Amino acid sequence: SLVDDPTQVDIRQFQRGPTTIFELTVAKEDMGRVIGKNGRVATAMRTLLRVAAAHEGVKASLDIIDPE
C-alpha cells in the first residue's frame, strides 16, 4: 500500500476553468511515500491522471496538499 493510514486519505475534486483539480491529502507520516524519491511517485500519479483525463477529452491536475 502507498499509505500506512488509508483513513487519512482525502481526495477533493473541483473545477478551475477548463481543468478538473484533484486535491490529495494524506497523513503527515505518509507524505514522503506519496511524493517519493525526487518526486517520482507524485510525478507518476500526475502523469497517469493527465493521460486518463486526455483519453476522456478533458484536462485534470493533481495537487498534493501538505496536511500542516
Tab-separated table of N, CA and C in Angstrom:
chain	number	residue	atom	x	y	z
A	1	SER	N	0.836	-1.180	0.000
A	1	SER	CA	0.000	0.000	0.000
A	1	SER	C	0.886	1.250	0.000
A	2	LEU	N	0.411	2.273	-0.628
A	2	LEU	CA	1.167	3.519	-0.725
A	2	LEU	C	1.137	4.307	0.586
A	3	VAL	N	0.095	4.112	1.399
A	3	VAL	CA	-0.016	4.826	2.675
A	3	VAL	C	-0.227	3.832	3.806
A	4	ASP	N	0.245	4.203	4.997
A	4	ASP	CA	0.035	3.362	6.176
A	4	ASP	C	-1.347	3.564	6.772
A	5	ASP	N	-1.905	4.757	6.617
A	5	ASP	CA	-3.191	5.086	7.233
A	5	ASP	C	-4.201	5.527	6.171
A	6	PRO	N	-4.862	4.567	5.506
A	6	PRO	CA	-5.807	4.928	4.444
A	6	PRO	C	-7.002	5.738	4.937
A	7	THR	N	-7.275	5.721	6.238
A	7	THR	CA	-8.398	6.516	6.748
A	7	THR	C	-8.096	8.012	6.684
A	8	GLN	N	-6.817	8.367	6.552
A	8	GLN	CA	-6.421	9.775	6.484
A	8	GLN	C	-6.303	10.295	5.046
A	9	VAL	N	-6.616	9.448	4.069
A	9	VAL	CA	-6.563	9.869	2.666
A	9	VAL	C	-7.855	10.604	2.325
A	10	ASP	N	-7.695	11.791	1.749
A	10	ASP	CA	-8.853	12.589	1.352
A	10	ASP	C	-8.593	13.135	-0.045
A	11	ILE	N	-9.550	12.947	-0.940
A	11	ILE	CA	-9.441	13.477	-2.295
A	11	ILE	C	-10.641	14.367	-2.545
A	12	ARG	N	-10.357	15.597	-2.917
A	12	ARG	CA	-11.418	16.558	-3.251
A	12	ARG	C	-11.266	16.945	-4.711
A	13	GLN	N	-12.397	17.153	-5.358
A	13	GLN	CA	-12.412	17.481	-6.780
A	13	GLN	C	-13.166	18.778	-6.994
A	14	PHE	N	-12.605	19.666	-7.819
A	14	PHE	CA	-13.311	20.889	-8.175
A	14	PHE	C	-12.802	21.392	-9.513
A	15	GLN	N	-13.524	22.321	-10.093
A	15	GLN	CA	-13.166	22.889	-11.391
A	15	GLN	C	-12.401	24.189	-11.206
A	16	ARG	N	-11.369	24.384	-11.985
A	16	ARG	CA	-10.653	25.654	-12.081
A	16	ARG	C	-10.551	25.938	-13.580
A	17	GLY	N	-11.486	26.737	-14.059
A	17	GLY	CA	-11.561	26.968	-15.502
A	17	GLY	C	-11.906	25.664	-16.201
A	18	PRO	N	-11.171	25.325	-17.270
A	18	PRO	CA	-11.476	24.094	-18.007
A	18	PRO	C	-10.846	22.841	-17.391
A	19	THR	N	-10.131	23.005	-16.285
A	19	THR	CA	-9.380	21.901	-15.693
A	19	THR	C	-10.044	21.398	-14.417
A	20	THR	N	-10.136	20.076	-14.294
A	20	THR	CA	-10.596	19.457	-13.055
A	20	THR	C	-9.382	19.282	-12.150
A	21	ILE	N	-9.467	19.824	-10.955
A	21	ILE	CA	-8.371	19.737	-9.989
A	21	ILE	C	-8.724	18.683	-8.946
A	22	PHE	N	-7.781	17.800	-8.681
A	22	PHE	CA	-7.927	16.825	-7.608
A	22	PHE	C	-6.923	17.196	-6.530
A	23	GLU	N	-7.412	17.427	-5.313
A	23	GLU	CA	-6.547	17.724	-4.177
A	23	GLU	C	-6.430	16.472	-3.322
A	24	LEU	N	-5.221	16.001	-3.148
A	24	LEU	CA	-4.946	14.801	-2.372
A	24	LEU	C	-4.302	15.198	-1.055
A	25	THR	N	-4.897	14.756	0.043
A	25	THR	CA	-4.333	14.977	1.372
A	25	THR	C	-4.135	13.614	2.025
A	26	VAL	N	-2.968	13.415	2.612
A	26	VAL	CA	-2.675	12.177	3.338
A	26	VAL	C	-2.095	12.549	4.696
A	27	ALA	N	-1.953	11.558	5.560
A	27	ALA	CA	-1.345	11.795	6.873
A	27	ALA	C	0.083	12.306	6.686
A	28	LYS	N	0.518	13.145	7.596
A	28	LYS	CA	1.864	13.723	7.529
A	28	LYS	C	2.924	12.628	7.403
A	29	GLU	N	2.721	11.528	8.102
A	29	GLU	CA	3.679	10.428	8.094
A	29	GLU	C	3.773	9.755	6.729
A	30	ASP	N	2.749	9.891	5.901
A	30	ASP	CA	2.718	9.246	4.586
A	30	ASP	C	3.160	10.163	3.447
A	31	MET	N	3.380	11.441	3.727
A	31	MET	CA	3.712	12.398	2.668
A	31	MET	C	4.968	11.996	1.890
A	32	GLY	N	5.995	11.572	2.589
A	32	GLY	CA	7.236	11.190	1.915
A	32	GLY	C	7.033	10.060	0.932
A	33	ARG	N	6.238	9.086	1.310
A	33	ARG	CA	5.974	7.948	0.444
A	33	ARG	C	5.130	8.351	-0.760
A	34	VAL	N	4.165	9.252	-0.542
A	34	VAL	CA	3.285	9.691	-1.624
A	34	VAL	C	4.058	10.548	-2.631
A	35	ILE	N	4.966	11.370	-2.138
A	35	ILE	CA	5.765	12.198	-3.044
A	35	ILE	C	6.860	11.364	-3.706
A	36	GLY	N	7.495	10.493	-2.929
A	36	GLY	CA	8.517	9.612	-3.483
A	36	GLY	C	9.873	10.285	-3.613
A	37	LYS	N	10.862	9.464	-3.848
A	37	LYS	CA	12.231	9.955	-4.000
A	37	LYS	C	12.309	10.849	-5.234
A	38	ASN	N	12.777	12.065	-5.029
A	38	ASN	CA	12.866	13.068	-6.101
A	38	ASN	C	11.518	13.336	-6.769
A	39	GLY	N	10.429	13.076	-6.052
A	39	GLY	CA	9.102	13.369	-6.583
A	39	GLY	C	8.600	12.378	-7.614
A	40	ARG	N	9.233	11.232	-7.706
A	40	ARG	CA	8.882	10.273	-8.761
A	40	ARG	C	7.473	9.716	-8.634
A	41	VAL	N	7.045	9.389	-7.428
A	41	VAL	CA	5.699	8.830	-7.252
A	41	VAL	C	4.652	9.885	-7.587
A	42	ALA	N	4.851	11.098	-7.095
A	42	ALA	CA	3.910	12.187	-7.383
A	42	ALA	C	3.852	12.465	-8.882
A	43	THR	N	5.007	12.479	-9.528
A	43	THR	CA	5.045	12.712	-10.974
A	43	THR	C	4.315	11.605	-11.718
A	44	ALA	N	4.503	10.368	-11.293
A	44	ALA	CA	3.823	9.244	-11.941
A	44	ALA	C	2.308	9.347	-11.773
A	45	MET	N	1.852	9.704	-10.571
A	45	MET	CA	0.407	9.846	-10.351
A	45	MET	C	-0.160	10.969	-11.211
A	46	ARG	N	0.554	12.079	-11.287
A	46	ARG	CA	0.088	13.212	-12.104
A	46	ARG	C	0.041	12.840	-13.584
A	47	THR	N	1.043	12.099	-14.040
A	47	THR	CA	1.076	11.678	-15.440
A	47	THR	C	-0.089	10.746	-15.754
A	48	LEU	N	-0.332	9.776	-14.889
A	48	LEU	CA	-1.459	8.859	-15.096
A	48	LEU	C	-2.786	9.606	-15.131
A	49	LEU	N	-2.946	10.562	-14.235
A	49	LEU	CA	-4.180	11.344	-14.198
A	49	LEU	C	-4.358	12.140	-15.484
A	50	ARG	N	-3.291	12.795	-15.940
A	50	ARG	CA	-3.385	13.592	-17.176
A	50	ARG	C	-3.697	12.721	-18.385
A	51	VAL	N	-3.069	11.555	-18.476
A	51	VAL	CA	-3.311	10.650	-19.603
A	51	VAL	C	-4.744	10.141	-19.579
A	52	ALA	N	-5.229	9.735	-18.409
A	52	ALA	CA	-6.614	9.256	-18.300
A	52	ALA	C	-7.599	10.365	-18.647
A	53	ALA	N	-7.324	11.568	-18.186
A	53	ALA	CA	-8.205	12.698	-18.485
A	53	ALA	C	-8.188	13.011	-19.974
A	54	ALA	N	-7.010	13.017	-20.582
A	54	ALA	CA	-6.898	13.301	-22.015
A	54	ALA	C	-7.652	12.259	-22.828
A	55	HIS	N	-7.622	11.017	-22.365
A	55	HIS	CA	-8.363	9.943	-23.045
A	55	HIS	C	-9.862	10.243	-23.056
A	56	GLU	N	-10.333	10.930	-22.021
A	56	GLU	CA	-11.744	11.315	-21.926
A	56	GLU	C	-12.004	12.688	-22.546
A	57	GLY	N	-10.953	13.330	-23.042
A	57	GLY	CA	-11.106	14.631	-23.683
A	57	GLY	C	-11.210	15.800	-22.725
A	58	VAL	N	-10.690	15.632	-21.519
A	58	VAL	CA	-10.727	16.701	-20.521
A	58	VAL	C	-9.316	16.937	-19.978
A	59	LYS	N	-9.159	17.994	-19.187
A	59	LYS	CA	-7.885	18.290	-18.533
A	59	LYS	C	-8.039	18.060	-17.038
A	60	ALA	N	-6.985	17.531	-16.423
A	60	ALA	CA	-7.022	17.295	-14.983
A	60	ALA	C	-5.638	17.529	-14.397
A	61	SER	N	-5.622	17.879	-13.124
A	61	SER	CA	-4.376	18.148	-12.419
A	61	SER	C	-4.483	17.606	-10.997
A	62	LEU	N	-3.354	17.179	-10.447
A	62	LEU	CA	-3.306	16.660	-9.082
A	62	LEU	C	-2.475	17.591	-8.221
A	63	ASP	N	-3.071	18.085	-7.144
A	63	ASP	CA	-2.359	18.877	-6.143
A	63	ASP	C	-2.249	18.036	-4.879
A	64	ILE	N	-1.044	17.873	-4.380
A	64	ILE	CA	-0.835	17.149	-3.131
A	64	ILE	C	-0.713	18.199	-2.034
A	65	ILE	N	-1.636	18.147	-1.082
A	65	ILE	CA	-1.759	19.168	-0.048
A	65	ILE	C	-0.996	18.747	1.205
A	66	ASP	N	-0.157	19.654	1.700
A	66	ASP	CA	0.566	19.421	2.945
A	66	ASP	C	-0.436	19.487	4.093
A	67	PRO	N	-0.518	18.450	4.927
A	67	PRO	CA	-1.530	18.416	5.987
A	67	PRO	C	-1.278	19.394	7.127
A	68	GLU	N	-0.220	20.151	7.095
A	68	GLU	CA	0.096	21.109	8.166
A	68	GLU	C	-0.892	22.234	8.206
